[in-house]
Tab-separated table of C-alpha atoms in Angstrom:
chain	number	residue	atom	x	y	z
E	1	UNK	CA	11.420	-19.072	-9.147
E	2	UNK	CA	10.011	-15.627	-8.398
E	3	UNK	CA	6.588	-14.068	-8.777
E	4	UNK	CA	8.102	-11.814	-11.443
E	5	UNK	CA	9.381	-14.717	-13.540
E	6	UNK	CA	5.987	-16.452	-13.270
E	7	UNK	CA	4.180	-13.305	-14.474
E	8	UNK	CA	6.504	-12.861	-17.437
E	9	UNK	CA	6.316	-16.558	-18.264
E	10	UNK	CA	2.523	-16.472	-18.375
E	11	UNK	CA	2.577	-13.465	-20.693
E	12	UNK	CA	5.060	-15.177	-23.016
E	13	UNK	CA	2.826	-18.252	-23.147
E	14	UNK	CA	-0.300	-16.170	-23.835
E	15	UNK	CA	1.445	-14.152	-26.560
E	16	UNK	CA	2.771	-17.328	-28.185
E	17	UNK	CA	-0.684	-18.887	-28.248
E	18	UNK	CA	-2.188	-15.672	-29.607
E	19	UNK	CA	0.364	-15.867	-32.441
E	20	UNK	CA	-0.667	-19.508	-33.111
E	21	UNK	CA	2.898	-20.618	-32.525
E	22	UNK	CA	4.003	-23.798	-30.765
E	23	UNK	CA	6.739	-23.940	-28.168
E	24	UNK	CA	8.883	-25.844	-30.636
E	25	UNK	CA	8.449	-23.158	-33.296
E	26	UNK	CA	9.321	-20.414	-30.825
E	27	UNK	CA	12.381	-22.360	-29.702
E	28	UNK	CA	13.538	-22.697	-33.306
E	29	UNK	CA	13.033	-18.986	-34.025
E	30	UNK	CA	15.070	-18.073	-30.956
E	31	UNK	CA	17.682	-20.792	-31.444
E	32	UNK	CA	16.817	-22.179	-28.008
E	33	UNK	CA	15.947	-25.655	-26.796
E	34	UNK	CA	12.329	-26.663	-26.260
E	35	UNK	CA	13.081	-27.252	-22.582
E	36	UNK	CA	14.362	-23.691	-22.212
E	37	UNK	CA	11.158	-22.243	-23.666
E	38	UNK	CA	9.130	-24.444	-21.330
E	39	UNK	CA	11.113	-23.138	-18.364
E	40	UNK	CA	10.576	-19.555	-19.511
E	41	UNK	CA	6.818	-20.063	-19.696
E	42	UNK	CA	6.579	-21.933	-16.385
E	43	UNK	CA	8.564	-19.238	-14.594
E	44	UNK	CA	11.407	-21.579	-13.646
E	45	UNK	CA	13.796	-19.269	-15.519
E	46	UNK	CA	13.563	-15.508	-15.960
E	47	UNK	CA	14.690	-14.796	-19.548
E	48	UNK	CA	17.601	-12.370	-19.918
E	49	UNK	CA	16.710	-8.911	-21.188
E	50	UNK	CA	18.025	-9.533	-24.692
E	51	UNK	CA	15.983	-12.741	-24.921
E	52	UNK	CA	12.802	-10.954	-23.825
E	53	UNK	CA	13.464	-8.397	-26.564
E	54	UNK	CA	13.893	-11.209	-29.094
E	55	UNK	CA	10.713	-12.980	-27.957
E	56	UNK	CA	8.779	-9.717	-28.254
E	57	UNK	CA	10.024	-9.273	-31.817
E	58	UNK	CA	9.183	-12.846	-32.832
E	59	UNK	CA	5.697	-12.665	-31.306
E	60	UNK	CA	5.034	-9.171	-32.693
E	61	UNK	CA	4.576	-7.487	-29.324
E	62	UNK	CA	6.671	-5.332	-27.004
E	63	UNK	CA	9.032	-5.872	-24.122
E	64	UNK	CA	6.809	-3.548	-22.105
E	65	UNK	CA	3.926	-5.989	-22.559
E	66	UNK	CA	5.912	-8.875	-21.070
E	67	UNK	CA	7.067	-6.960	-18.020
E	68	UNK	CA	3.549	-5.664	-17.398
E	69	UNK	CA	4.388	-2.003	-17.817
E	70	UNK	CA	2.038	-1.600	-20.760
E	71	UNK	CA	-0.858	-2.909	-18.658
E	72	UNK	CA	-0.458	-0.344	-15.920
E	73	UNK	CA	-2.405	2.861	-16.245
E	74	UNK	CA	-0.347	5.826	-15.173
E	75	UNK	CA	-2.363	9.013	-15.303
E	76	UNK	CA	-0.342	12.208	-15.305
E	77	UNK	CA	-2.834	14.569	-16.867
E	78	UNK	CA	-2.749	17.252	-14.190
E	79	UNK	CA	-0.678	18.474	-11.283
E	80	UNK	CA	-3.175	16.732	-9.001
E	81	UNK	CA	-2.043	13.382	-10.415
E	82	UNK	CA	1.548	14.125	-9.439
E	83	UNK	CA	0.472	15.251	-5.962
E	84	UNK	CA	-1.582	12.073	-5.532
E	85	UNK	CA	1.415	9.946	-6.573
E	86	UNK	CA	3.648	11.585	-3.943
E	87	UNK	CA	0.943	11.068	-1.331
E	88	UNK	CA	0.730	7.346	-2.179
E	89	UNK	CA	4.526	7.004	-2.184
E	90	UNK	CA	4.590	8.505	1.293
E	91	UNK	CA	2.481	5.564	2.511
E	92	UNK	CA	5.320	3.134	1.786
E	93	UNK	CA	7.880	2.215	4.420
E	94	UNK	CA	10.445	0.754	2.008
E	95	UNK	CA	11.139	4.220	0.566
E	96	UNK	CA	11.352	7.551	2.317
E	97	UNK	CA	11.964	10.918	0.737
E	98	UNK	CA	12.908	14.180	2.406
E	99	UNK	CA	11.719	17.515	1.084
E	100	UNK	CA	14.174	20.378	1.070
E	101	UNK	CA	13.258	24.033	0.573
E	102	UNK	CA	15.890	26.719	-0.038
E	103	UNK	CA	15.384	30.454	-0.392
E	104	UNK	CA	18.036	32.557	-2.100
E	105	UNK	CA	17.426	35.993	-0.679
E	106	UNK	CA	20.266	37.510	-2.689
E	107	UNK	CA	18.451	37.084	-5.997
E	108	UNK	CA	14.892	36.396	-4.878
E	109	UNK	CA	14.741	32.801	-6.079
E	110	UNK	CA	13.808	29.635	-4.278
E	111	UNK	CA	13.946	25.917	-4.965
E	112	UNK	CA	12.465	22.702	-3.655
E	113	UNK	CA	13.931	19.221	-3.885
E	114	UNK	CA	12.989	15.633	-3.079
E	115	UNK	CA	15.881	13.645	-1.641
E	116	UNK	CA	16.286	9.938	-0.890
E	117	UNK	CA	18.922	9.177	1.755
E	118	UNK	CA	20.741	6.161	0.341
E	119	UNK	CA	21.937	5.161	3.821
E	120	UNK	CA	18.578	5.412	5.616
E	121	UNK	CA	18.418	2.213	7.758
E	122	UNK	CA	14.620	2.442	7.998
E	123	UNK	CA	14.003	2.535	4.229
E	124	UNK	CA	15.692	-0.486	2.693
E	125	UNK	CA	15.042	0.525	-0.932
E	126	UNK	CA	16.429	4.058	-0.667
E	127	UNK	CA	19.850	2.864	-1.794
E	128	UNK	CA	18.356	1.236	-4.880
E	129	UNK	CA	16.405	4.417	-5.565
E	130	UNK	CA	19.616	6.456	-5.504
E	131	UNK	CA	21.282	4.036	-7.928
E	132	UNK	CA	18.260	4.160	-10.241
E	133	UNK	CA	18.019	7.961	-10.171
E	134	UNK	CA	21.701	8.300	-11.068
E	135	UNK	CA	21.227	5.932	-14.012
E	136	UNK	CA	18.044	7.763	-15.009
E	137	UNK	CA	19.909	11.084	-14.971
E	138	UNK	CA	22.671	9.671	-17.169
E	139	UNK	CA	20.233	8.071	-19.645
E	140	UNK	CA	18.131	11.229	-19.905
E	141	UNK	CA	21.256	13.318	-20.395
E	142	UNK	CA	22.297	11.064	-23.292
E	143	UNK	CA	18.975	11.850	-24.979
E	144	UNK	CA	19.031	15.571	-24.214
E	145	UNK	CA	22.589	15.938	-25.514
E	146	UNK	CA	21.748	13.915	-28.663
E	147	UNK	CA	24.012	10.944	-27.922
E	148	UNK	CA	20.887	8.728	-27.998
E	149	UNK	CA	17.271	8.906	-29.110
E	150	UNK	CA	13.978	8.321	-27.303
E	151	UNK	CA	13.841	4.719	-28.491
E	152	UNK	CA	16.976	4.134	-26.444
E	153	UNK	CA	15.341	5.763	-23.417
E	154	UNK	CA	12.196	3.645	-23.834
E	155	UNK	CA	14.237	0.452	-24.098
E	156	UNK	CA	16.355	1.453	-21.113
E	157	UNK	CA	13.376	2.041	-18.823
E	158	UNK	CA	11.759	-1.241	-19.889
E	159	UNK	CA	14.895	-3.105	-18.874
E	160	UNK	CA	15.020	-1.256	-15.551
E	161	UNK	CA	11.419	-2.246	-14.869
E	162	UNK	CA	12.320	-5.887	-15.398
E	163	UNK	CA	15.301	-5.628	-13.059
E	164	UNK	CA	13.297	-4.004	-10.273
E	165	UNK	CA	10.120	-6.048	-10.682
E	166	UNK	CA	10.820	-8.205	-7.623
E	167	UNK	CA	11.573	-5.252	-5.339
E	168	UNK	CA	8.227	-5.067	-3.570
E	169	UNK	CA	7.177	-2.051	-1.511
E	170	UNK	CA	5.820	-2.427	1.993
E	171	UNK	CA	3.039	-0.262	3.368
E	172	UNK	CA	3.563	1.763	6.505
E	173	UNK	CA	1.823	0.571	9.625
E	174	UNK	CA	-0.582	3.367	10.445
E	175	UNK	CA	-1.092	3.933	14.153
E	176	UNK	CA	-4.271	5.431	15.542
E	177	UNK	CA	-3.161	7.518	18.506
E	178	UNK	CA	-5.122	9.296	21.166
E	179	UNK	CA	-4.548	13.015	21.626
E	180	UNK	CA	-2.716	12.364	24.901
E	181	UNK	CA	-0.388	9.791	23.323
E	182	UNK	CA	0.268	12.039	20.352
E	183	UNK	CA	1.244	14.907	22.676
E	184	UNK	CA	3.566	12.618	24.629
E	185	UNK	CA	5.326	11.487	21.480
E	186	UNK	CA	5.522	15.065	20.245
E	187	UNK	CA	7.363	16.080	23.419
E	188	UNK	CA	9.707	13.111	23.030
E	189	UNK	CA	10.401	14.105	19.428
E	190	UNK	CA	11.130	17.718	20.432
E	191	UNK	CA	13.531	16.539	23.156
E	192	UNK	CA	15.279	14.263	20.657
E	193	UNK	CA	15.646	17.061	18.089
E	194	UNK	CA	16.933	19.438	20.747
E	195	UNK	CA	19.537	16.898	21.834
E	196	UNK	CA	20.492	16.285	18.210
E	197	UNK	CA	20.970	19.995	17.559
E	198	UNK	CA	22.982	20.311	20.758
E	199	UNK	CA	25.355	17.551	19.645
E	200	UNK	CA	25.651	19.112	16.196
E	201	UNK	CA	26.520	22.488	17.764
E	202	UNK	CA	29.142	20.838	19.982
E	203	UNK	CA	30.629	19.106	16.949
E	204	UNK	CA	30.772	22.387	15.006
E	205	UNK	CA	32.454	24.115	17.965
E	206	UNK	CA	34.992	21.309	18.241
E	207	UNK	CA	35.856	21.591	14.557
E	208	UNK	CA	36.238	25.371	14.852
E	209	UNK	CA	38.597	24.948	17.816
E	210	UNK	CA	40.673	22.451	15.852
E	211	UNK	CA	40.757	24.810	12.863
E	212	UNK	CA	41.871	27.817	14.916
E	213	UNK	CA	44.381	25.626	16.736
E	214	UNK	CA	45.977	24.649	13.439
E	215	UNK	CA	46.039	28.253	12.247
E	216	UNK	CA	47.704	29.461	15.455
E	217	UNK	CA	50.199	26.631	15.237
E	218	UNK	CA	51.116	27.577	11.665
E	219	UNK	CA	51.427	31.279	12.536
E	220	UNK	CA	53.898	30.488	15.329
E	221	UNK	CA	56.259	28.731	12.916
Protein backbone atom coordinates (compact mmCIF):
# COMPACT_ATOMS: atom_id res chain seq x y z
CA UNK A 1 0.00 0.00 0.00
CA UNK A 2 1.35 3.41 -0.96
CA UNK A 3 0.30 6.96 -0.16
CA UNK A 4 -0.58 7.34 -3.84
CA UNK A 5 -2.93 4.35 -3.86
CA UNK A 6 -4.62 5.62 -0.67
CA UNK A 7 -5.18 9.07 -2.23
CA UNK A 8 -6.67 7.61 -5.40
CA UNK A 9 -8.78 5.17 -3.40
CA UNK A 10 -10.28 7.98 -1.33
CA UNK A 11 -11.14 9.94 -4.46
CA UNK A 12 -12.81 6.90 -6.03
CA UNK A 13 -14.88 6.40 -2.88
CA UNK A 14 -15.89 10.07 -2.75
CA UNK A 15 -16.82 10.12 -6.44
CA UNK A 16 -18.85 6.93 -6.06
CA UNK A 17 -20.78 8.36 -3.13
CA UNK A 18 -21.34 11.62 -4.99
CA UNK A 19 -22.86 9.56 -7.82
CA UNK A 20 -25.14 7.78 -5.29
CA UNK A 21 -23.70 4.45 -6.34
CA UNK A 22 -22.93 1.51 -4.06
CA UNK A 23 -19.74 -0.50 -4.19
CA UNK A 24 -21.72 -3.43 -5.52
CA UNK A 25 -23.18 -1.34 -8.35
CA UNK A 26 -19.75 -0.02 -9.28
CA UNK A 27 -18.34 -3.54 -9.24
CA UNK A 28 -21.09 -4.71 -11.58
CA UNK A 29 -20.55 -1.81 -13.99
CA UNK A 30 -16.84 -2.57 -14.14
CA UNK A 31 -17.25 -6.35 -14.19
CA UNK A 32 -15.15 -6.58 -11.02
CA UNK A 33 -15.71 -8.31 -7.71
CA UNK A 34 -16.99 -6.37 -4.71
CA UNK A 35 -13.78 -7.22 -2.85
CA UNK A 36 -11.69 -5.68 -5.63
CA UNK A 37 -13.62 -2.40 -5.45
CA UNK A 38 -13.19 -2.38 -1.68
CA UNK A 39 -9.44 -2.84 -2.09
CA UNK A 40 -9.32 -0.01 -4.63
CA UNK A 41 -11.09 2.35 -2.24
CA UNK A 42 -9.03 1.33 0.80
CA UNK A 43 -5.78 1.80 -1.10
CA UNK A 44 -4.75 -1.84 -0.77
CA UNK A 45 -4.60 -2.04 -4.58
CA UNK A 46 -3.70 0.71 -7.04
CA UNK A 47 -6.07 0.28 -10.01
CA UNK A 48 -4.41 -0.17 -13.40
CA UNK A 49 -4.57 2.83 -15.73
CA UNK A 50 -7.29 1.35 -17.93
CA UNK A 51 -9.42 0.61 -14.85
CA UNK A 52 -9.04 4.18 -13.57
CA UNK A 53 -10.19 5.38 -16.99
CA UNK A 54 -13.21 3.06 -16.79
CA UNK A 55 -14.08 4.18 -13.25
CA UNK A 56 -13.88 7.82 -14.34
CA UNK A 57 -16.29 7.12 -17.20
CA UNK A 58 -18.76 5.24 -15.01
CA UNK A 59 -18.72 7.93 -12.31
CA UNK A 60 -18.88 10.78 -14.85
CA UNK A 61 -15.57 12.37 -13.88
CA UNK A 62 -12.03 12.40 -15.23
CA UNK A 63 -8.87 10.40 -14.74
CA UNK A 64 -7.15 13.67 -13.86
CA UNK A 65 -9.51 14.06 -10.91
CA UNK A 66 -8.54 10.68 -9.46
CA UNK A 67 -4.81 11.24 -9.73
CA UNK A 68 -5.14 14.70 -8.20
CA UNK A 69 -3.86 16.61 -11.20
CA UNK A 70 -7.10 18.50 -11.63
CA UNK A 71 -6.88 19.76 -8.04
CA UNK A 72 -3.47 21.31 -8.45
CA UNK A 73 -3.32 24.92 -9.51
CA UNK A 74 -0.55 25.50 -12.00
CA UNK A 75 -0.27 29.15 -12.91
CA UNK A 76 1.65 29.89 -16.08
CA UNK A 77 0.23 33.28 -16.94
CA UNK A 78 3.52 35.14 -17.28
CA UNK A 79 7.22 34.56 -17.72
CA UNK A 80 7.59 35.24 -13.99
CA UNK A 81 5.60 32.07 -13.28
CA UNK A 82 8.06 30.01 -15.30
CA UNK A 83 11.02 31.66 -13.57
CA UNK A 84 9.46 30.97 -10.17
CA UNK A 85 8.93 27.31 -11.10
CA UNK A 86 12.61 26.89 -12.05
CA UNK A 87 13.63 28.57 -8.80
CA UNK A 88 11.47 26.14 -6.78
CA UNK A 89 12.78 23.15 -8.76
CA UNK A 90 16.31 24.24 -7.92
CA UNK A 91 15.49 23.77 -4.22
CA UNK A 92 15.06 20.02 -4.71
CA UNK A 93 17.94 17.61 -4.23
CA UNK A 94 16.32 14.68 -6.05
CA UNK A 95 16.61 16.52 -9.38
CA UNK A 96 19.39 18.71 -10.68
CA UNK A 97 19.50 20.54 -13.97
CA UNK A 98 22.46 22.15 -15.69
CA UNK A 99 22.09 25.27 -17.79
CA UNK A 100 24.05 25.46 -21.01
CA UNK A 101 24.60 28.63 -23.04
CA UNK A 102 26.05 28.56 -26.56
CA UNK A 103 26.91 31.49 -28.80
CA UNK A 104 27.22 30.97 -32.54
CA UNK A 105 29.45 33.81 -33.61
CA UNK A 106 29.36 32.74 -37.25
CA UNK A 107 25.70 33.67 -37.66
CA UNK A 108 25.06 35.81 -34.60
CA UNK A 109 22.68 33.41 -32.88
CA UNK A 110 22.71 31.95 -29.41
CA UNK A 111 20.83 29.27 -27.52
CA UNK A 112 20.22 28.17 -23.96
CA UNK A 113 19.31 24.70 -22.74
CA UNK A 114 18.34 22.94 -19.52
CA UNK A 115 19.94 19.51 -19.19
CA UNK A 116 19.39 16.69 -16.70
CA UNK A 117 22.36 14.33 -16.36
CA UNK A 118 20.75 10.89 -16.25
CA UNK A 119 23.81 9.44 -14.50
CA UNK A 120 24.16 12.10 -11.78
CA UNK A 121 24.76 10.07 -8.56
CA UNK A 122 23.62 12.98 -6.39
CA UNK A 123 20.21 13.39 -8.06
CA UNK A 124 18.44 10.04 -7.94
CA UNK A 125 15.47 11.11 -10.10
CA UNK A 126 17.50 12.54 -12.98
CA UNK A 127 17.40 9.21 -14.79
CA UNK A 128 13.62 9.08 -14.52
CA UNK A 129 13.45 12.67 -15.75
CA UNK A 130 15.46 11.75 -18.85
CA UNK A 131 13.14 8.81 -19.56
CA UNK A 132 10.08 11.01 -19.10
CA UNK A 133 11.42 13.81 -21.31
CA UNK A 134 12.17 11.35 -24.12
CA UNK A 135 8.63 9.98 -23.90
CA UNK A 136 7.24 13.52 -23.73
CA UNK A 137 9.18 14.46 -26.87
CA UNK A 138 7.84 11.42 -28.73
CA UNK A 139 4.23 12.01 -27.61
CA UNK A 140 4.36 15.70 -28.52
CA UNK A 141 5.88 14.86 -31.89
CA UNK A 142 2.99 12.48 -32.59
CA UNK A 143 0.58 15.38 -32.05
CA UNK A 144 2.60 17.92 -34.02
CA UNK A 145 2.97 15.56 -36.98
CA UNK A 146 -0.76 14.69 -36.87
CA UNK A 147 -0.35 11.02 -35.92
CA UNK A 148 -2.40 11.76 -32.77
CA UNK A 149 -4.65 14.47 -31.38
CA UNK A 150 -4.57 16.50 -28.17
CA UNK A 151 -6.94 14.08 -26.45
CA UNK A 152 -4.22 11.47 -26.82
CA UNK A 153 -1.67 13.86 -25.32
CA UNK A 154 -3.98 14.67 -22.39
CA UNK A 155 -4.59 10.98 -21.70
CA UNK A 156 -0.89 10.22 -21.99
CA UNK A 157 0.15 12.85 -19.44
CA UNK A 158 -2.56 11.73 -17.01
CA UNK A 159 -1.18 8.20 -17.11
CA UNK A 160 2.36 9.48 -16.61
CA UNK A 161 1.23 11.43 -13.56
CA UNK A 162 -0.20 8.25 -12.07
CA UNK A 163 3.01 6.34 -12.72
CA UNK A 164 5.21 8.99 -11.13
CA UNK A 165 2.92 9.87 -8.23
CA UNK A 166 5.01 7.96 -5.68
CA UNK A 167 8.31 9.52 -6.77
CA UNK A 168 8.62 12.12 -4.04
CA UNK A 169 11.07 15.01 -4.25
CA UNK A 170 13.41 15.84 -1.40
CA UNK A 171 14.31 19.38 -0.43
CA UNK A 172 17.92 20.48 -0.37
CA UNK A 173 19.49 21.01 3.02
CA UNK A 174 20.29 24.70 3.08
CA UNK A 175 23.46 25.57 4.95
CA UNK A 176 23.99 28.94 6.57
CA UNK A 177 27.69 29.66 6.17
CA UNK A 178 29.86 32.38 7.58
CA UNK A 179 31.81 34.54 5.15
CA UNK A 180 35.06 32.85 6.22
CA UNK A 181 33.66 29.35 5.66
CA UNK A 182 32.20 30.34 2.32
CA UNK A 183 35.58 31.67 1.17
CA UNK A 184 37.30 28.47 2.29
CA UNK A 185 34.87 26.33 0.34
CA UNK A 186 35.19 28.61 -2.66
CA UNK A 187 38.95 28.07 -2.70
CA UNK A 188 38.43 24.32 -2.39
CA UNK A 189 35.99 24.40 -5.30
CA UNK A 190 38.43 26.38 -7.46
CA UNK A 191 41.23 23.91 -6.68
CA UNK A 192 38.93 21.01 -7.57
CA UNK A 193 37.90 22.59 -10.88
CA UNK A 194 41.51 23.37 -11.72
CA UNK A 195 42.50 19.77 -11.06
CA UNK A 196 39.55 18.55 -13.12
CA UNK A 197 40.52 20.74 -16.07
CA UNK A 198 44.12 19.59 -15.75
CA UNK A 199 43.07 15.94 -15.97
CA UNK A 200 40.81 16.71 -18.93
CA UNK A 201 43.70 18.45 -20.73
CA UNK A 202 45.98 15.47 -20.04
CA UNK A 203 43.33 13.12 -21.40
CA UNK A 204 42.92 15.22 -24.56
CA UNK A 205 46.70 15.27 -25.06
CA UNK A 206 46.88 11.51 -24.62
CA UNK A 207 44.17 10.97 -27.22
CA UNK A 208 45.94 13.31 -29.66
CA UNK A 209 49.20 11.39 -29.21
CA UNK A 210 47.41 8.11 -29.86
CA UNK A 211 45.75 9.59 -32.95
CA UNK A 212 49.01 10.91 -34.41
CA UNK A 213 50.71 7.64 -33.53
CA UNK A 214 48.15 5.72 -35.56
CA UNK A 215 48.47 8.12 -38.48
CA UNK A 216 52.27 7.84 -38.52
CA UNK A 217 52.00 4.07 -38.30
CA UNK A 218 49.64 3.96 -41.29
CA UNK A 219 51.84 6.31 -43.34
CA UNK A 220 54.87 4.05 -42.81
CA UNK A 221 53.07 1.06 -44.33
